[in-house]
Coordinates of N, CA and C in Angstrom, one line a residue:
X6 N -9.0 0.1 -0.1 CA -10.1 -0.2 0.8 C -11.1 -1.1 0.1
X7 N -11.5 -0.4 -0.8 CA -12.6 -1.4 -2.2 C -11.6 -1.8 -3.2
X8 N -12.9 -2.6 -3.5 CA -12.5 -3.3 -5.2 C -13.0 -1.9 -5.7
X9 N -12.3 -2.0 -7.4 CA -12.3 -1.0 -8.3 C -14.0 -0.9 -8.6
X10 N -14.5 -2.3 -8.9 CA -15.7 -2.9 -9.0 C -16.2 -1.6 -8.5
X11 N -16.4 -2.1 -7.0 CA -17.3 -1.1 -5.5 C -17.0 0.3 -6.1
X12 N -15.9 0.4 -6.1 CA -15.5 2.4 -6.0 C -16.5 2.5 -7.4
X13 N -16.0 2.0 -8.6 CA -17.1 2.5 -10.0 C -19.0 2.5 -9.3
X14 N -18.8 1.7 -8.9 CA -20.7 1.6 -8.3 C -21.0 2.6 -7.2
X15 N -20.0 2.8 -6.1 CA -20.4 3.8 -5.1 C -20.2 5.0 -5.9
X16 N -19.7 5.2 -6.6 CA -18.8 6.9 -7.8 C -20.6 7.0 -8.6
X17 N -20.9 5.8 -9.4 CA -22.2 6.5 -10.0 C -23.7 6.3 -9.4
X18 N -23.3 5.9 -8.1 CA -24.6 6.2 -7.1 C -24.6 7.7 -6.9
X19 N -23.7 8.0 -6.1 CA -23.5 9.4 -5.8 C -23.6 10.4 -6.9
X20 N -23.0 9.8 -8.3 CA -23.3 10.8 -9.2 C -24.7 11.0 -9.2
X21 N -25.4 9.6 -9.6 CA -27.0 9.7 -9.6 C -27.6 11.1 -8.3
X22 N -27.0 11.0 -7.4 CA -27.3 11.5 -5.8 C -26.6 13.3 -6.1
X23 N -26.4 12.9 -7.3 CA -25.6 14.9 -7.8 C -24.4 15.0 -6.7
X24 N -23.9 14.2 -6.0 CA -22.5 13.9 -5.2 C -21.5 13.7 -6.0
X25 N -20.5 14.1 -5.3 CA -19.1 13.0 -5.7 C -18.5 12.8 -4.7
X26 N -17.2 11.5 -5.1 CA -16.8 10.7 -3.6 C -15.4 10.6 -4.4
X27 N -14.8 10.8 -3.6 CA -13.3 10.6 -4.6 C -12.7 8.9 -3.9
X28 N -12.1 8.7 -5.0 CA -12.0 6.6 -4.9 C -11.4 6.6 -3.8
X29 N -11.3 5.4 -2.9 CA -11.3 5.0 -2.0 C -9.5 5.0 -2.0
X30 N -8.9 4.8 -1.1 CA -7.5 4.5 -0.6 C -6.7 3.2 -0.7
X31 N -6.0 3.1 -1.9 CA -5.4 2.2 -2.2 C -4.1 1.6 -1.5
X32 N -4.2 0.9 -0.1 CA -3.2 1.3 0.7 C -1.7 0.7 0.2
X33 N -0.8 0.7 0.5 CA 0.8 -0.3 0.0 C 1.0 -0.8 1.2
X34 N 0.4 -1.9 1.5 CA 0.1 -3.1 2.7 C 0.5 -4.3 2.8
X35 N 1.2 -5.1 3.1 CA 1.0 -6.3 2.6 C 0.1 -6.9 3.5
X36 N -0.7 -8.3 2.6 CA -1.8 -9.0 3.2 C -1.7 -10.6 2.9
X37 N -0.2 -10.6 2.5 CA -0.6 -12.5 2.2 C -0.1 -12.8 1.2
X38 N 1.0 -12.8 0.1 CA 0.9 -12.9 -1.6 C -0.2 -11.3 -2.4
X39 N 0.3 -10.6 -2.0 CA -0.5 -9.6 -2.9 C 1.1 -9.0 -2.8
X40 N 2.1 -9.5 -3.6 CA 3.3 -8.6 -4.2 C 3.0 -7.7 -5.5
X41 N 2.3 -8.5 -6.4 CA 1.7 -7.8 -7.7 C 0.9 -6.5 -7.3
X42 N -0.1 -6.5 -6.2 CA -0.8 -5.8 -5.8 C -0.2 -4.4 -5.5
X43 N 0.6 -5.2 -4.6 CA 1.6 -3.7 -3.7 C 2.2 -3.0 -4.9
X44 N 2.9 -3.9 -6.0 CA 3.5 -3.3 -6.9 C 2.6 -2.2 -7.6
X45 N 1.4 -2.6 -8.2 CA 0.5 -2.1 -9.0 C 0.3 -0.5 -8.1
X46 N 0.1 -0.8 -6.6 CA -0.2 0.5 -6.0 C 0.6 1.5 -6.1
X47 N 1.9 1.2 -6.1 CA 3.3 2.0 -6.3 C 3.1 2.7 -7.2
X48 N 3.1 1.3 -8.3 CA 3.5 2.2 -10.1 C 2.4 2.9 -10.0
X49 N 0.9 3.2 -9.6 CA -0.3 4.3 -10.1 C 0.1 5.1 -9.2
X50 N 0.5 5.5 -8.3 CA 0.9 6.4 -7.2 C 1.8 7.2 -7.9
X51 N 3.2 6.4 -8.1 CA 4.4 7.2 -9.2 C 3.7 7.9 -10.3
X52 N 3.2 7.1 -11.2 CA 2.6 7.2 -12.7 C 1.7 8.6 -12.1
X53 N 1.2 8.8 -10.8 CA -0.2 10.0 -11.2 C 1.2 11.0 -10.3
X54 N 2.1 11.3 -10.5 CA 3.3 12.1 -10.0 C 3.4 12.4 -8.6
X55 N 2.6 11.5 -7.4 CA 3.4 11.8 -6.3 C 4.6 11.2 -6.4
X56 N 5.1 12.5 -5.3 CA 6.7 11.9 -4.8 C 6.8 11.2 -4.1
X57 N 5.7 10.3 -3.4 CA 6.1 9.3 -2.4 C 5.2 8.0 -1.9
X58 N 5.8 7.3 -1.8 CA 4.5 6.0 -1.6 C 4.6 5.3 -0.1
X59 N 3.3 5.1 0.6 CA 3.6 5.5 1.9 C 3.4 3.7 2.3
X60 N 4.3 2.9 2.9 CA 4.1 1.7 3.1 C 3.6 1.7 4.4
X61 N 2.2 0.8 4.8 CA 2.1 0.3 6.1 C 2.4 -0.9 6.5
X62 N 3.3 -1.1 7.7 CA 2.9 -2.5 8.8 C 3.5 -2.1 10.2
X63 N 2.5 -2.7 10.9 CA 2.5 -2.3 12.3 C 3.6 -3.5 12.7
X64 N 5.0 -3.2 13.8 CA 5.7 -4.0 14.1 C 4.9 -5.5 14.5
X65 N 4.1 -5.2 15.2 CA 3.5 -6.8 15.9 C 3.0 -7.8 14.4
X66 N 3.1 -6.8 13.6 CA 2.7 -8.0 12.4 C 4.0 -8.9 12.3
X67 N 5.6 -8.4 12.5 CA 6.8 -9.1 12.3 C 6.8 -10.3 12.6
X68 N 6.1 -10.6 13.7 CA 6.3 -11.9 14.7 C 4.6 -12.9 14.6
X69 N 4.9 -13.9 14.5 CA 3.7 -14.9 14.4 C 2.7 -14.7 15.5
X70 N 1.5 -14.4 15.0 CA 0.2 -14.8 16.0 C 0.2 -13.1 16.0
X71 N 0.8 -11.8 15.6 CA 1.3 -10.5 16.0 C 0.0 -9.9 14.8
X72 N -0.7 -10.2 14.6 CA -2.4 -10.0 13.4 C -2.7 -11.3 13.2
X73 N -3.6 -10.6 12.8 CA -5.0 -12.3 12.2 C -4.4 -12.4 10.6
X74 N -4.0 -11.6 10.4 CA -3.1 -11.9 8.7 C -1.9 -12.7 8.8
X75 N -1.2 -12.7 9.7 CA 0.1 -13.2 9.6 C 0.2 -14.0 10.7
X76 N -0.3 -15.1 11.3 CA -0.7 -16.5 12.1 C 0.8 -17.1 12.5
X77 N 1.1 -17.3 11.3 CA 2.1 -18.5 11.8 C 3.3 -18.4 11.6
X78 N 4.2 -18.7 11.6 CA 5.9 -18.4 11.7 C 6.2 -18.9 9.7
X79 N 5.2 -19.6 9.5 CA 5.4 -19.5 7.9 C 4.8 -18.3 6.8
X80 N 3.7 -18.2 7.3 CA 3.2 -16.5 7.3 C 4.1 -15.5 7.4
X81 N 5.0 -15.2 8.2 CA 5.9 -14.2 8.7 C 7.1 -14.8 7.3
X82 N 7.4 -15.8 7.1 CA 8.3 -16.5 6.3 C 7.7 -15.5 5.1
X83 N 6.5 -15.9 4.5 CA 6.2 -15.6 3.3 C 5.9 -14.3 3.1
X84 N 5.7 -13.7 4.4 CA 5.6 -11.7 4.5 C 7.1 -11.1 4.2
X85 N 8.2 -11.7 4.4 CA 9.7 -11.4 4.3 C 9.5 -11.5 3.0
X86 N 9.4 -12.8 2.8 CA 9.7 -13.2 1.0 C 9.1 -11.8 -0.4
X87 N 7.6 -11.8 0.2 CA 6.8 -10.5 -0.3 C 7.6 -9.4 -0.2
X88 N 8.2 -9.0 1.0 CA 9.1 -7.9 1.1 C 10.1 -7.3 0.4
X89 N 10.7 -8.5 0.2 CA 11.8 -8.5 -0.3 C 11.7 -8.7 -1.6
X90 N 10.6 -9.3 -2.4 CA 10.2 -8.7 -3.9 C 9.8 -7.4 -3.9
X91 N 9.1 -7.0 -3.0 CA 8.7 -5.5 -3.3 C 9.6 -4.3 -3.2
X92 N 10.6 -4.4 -2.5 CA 12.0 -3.8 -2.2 C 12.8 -4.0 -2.9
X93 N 12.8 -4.9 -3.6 CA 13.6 -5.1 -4.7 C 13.4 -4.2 -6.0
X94 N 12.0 -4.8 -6.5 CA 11.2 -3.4 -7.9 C 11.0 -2.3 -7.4
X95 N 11.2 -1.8 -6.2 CA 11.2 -0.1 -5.5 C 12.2 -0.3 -5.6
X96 N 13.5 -0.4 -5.7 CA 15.1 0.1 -5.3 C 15.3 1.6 -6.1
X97 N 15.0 0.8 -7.7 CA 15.6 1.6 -8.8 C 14.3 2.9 -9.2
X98 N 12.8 2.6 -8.1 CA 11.8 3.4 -8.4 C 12.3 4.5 -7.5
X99 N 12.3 4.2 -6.2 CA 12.6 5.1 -5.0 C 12.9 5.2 -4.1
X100 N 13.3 6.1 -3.0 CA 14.4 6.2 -2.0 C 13.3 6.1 -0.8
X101 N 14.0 4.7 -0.4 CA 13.4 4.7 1.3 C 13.7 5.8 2.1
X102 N 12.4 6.7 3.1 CA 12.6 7.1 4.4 C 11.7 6.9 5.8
X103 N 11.9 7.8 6.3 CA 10.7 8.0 7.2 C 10.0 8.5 7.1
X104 N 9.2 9.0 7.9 CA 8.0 10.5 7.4 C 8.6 11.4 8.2
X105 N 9.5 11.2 9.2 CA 10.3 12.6 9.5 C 11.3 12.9 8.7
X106 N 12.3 11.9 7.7 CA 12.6 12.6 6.6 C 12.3 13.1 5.8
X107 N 11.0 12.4 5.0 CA 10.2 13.0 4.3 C 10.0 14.3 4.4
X108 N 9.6 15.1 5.9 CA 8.9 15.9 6.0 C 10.7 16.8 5.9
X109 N 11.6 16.1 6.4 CA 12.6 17.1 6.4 C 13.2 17.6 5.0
X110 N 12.9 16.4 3.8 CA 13.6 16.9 2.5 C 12.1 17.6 2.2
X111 N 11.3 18.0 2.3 CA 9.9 19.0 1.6 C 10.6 20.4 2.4
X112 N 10.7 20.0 4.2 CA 10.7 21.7 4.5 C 11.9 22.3 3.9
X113 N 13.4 21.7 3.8 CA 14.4 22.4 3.1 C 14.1 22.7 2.0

């Protein structure tokens, strides 16, 4: 949601304020060419030992003019392309599901 910048400055306001705020939500989103990005959120997600890394996009983003991020039928072009780099460095990280499988490999 922030820059690392923001979270360090909002973290020692609050300290100052005898608070704490725990860092903000690093989401695994795509937004345009942030493949590095999405990646980086993975590997710290993995690396701090969750078992799962939770990707968002809403279907209407698939199709052109379907968000304000993804406009045009080249946009949707270049959101595939992202995709499919980031699916690619996940393969050998970890196992695609849903969150109803998810929840079904935790309850067994």
């Amino acid at each position: 949601k922030h820059s690392a910048l923001m979270n360090a400055f909002k973290q020692g306001y609050d300290r100052l304020r005898g608070k704490r705020r725990s860092p903000s939500v690093n989401w695994l989103r795509p937004s345009g060419g942030n493949v590095d990005k999405m990646k980086s959120v993975a590997e710290a997600s993995l690396a701090q030992g969750h078992d799962y890394v939770e990707f968002m996009l809403h279907s209407s983003e698939f199709m052109p003019g379907g968000s304000p991020t993804f406009k045009t039928e080249q946009d949707i072009e270049g959101l595939y392309r992202d995709l499919e780099q980031l699916f690619d460095w996940l393969q050998p990280r970890a196992v695609g599901m849903t969150l109803a499988e998810y929840y079904q490999s935790k309850k067994s």
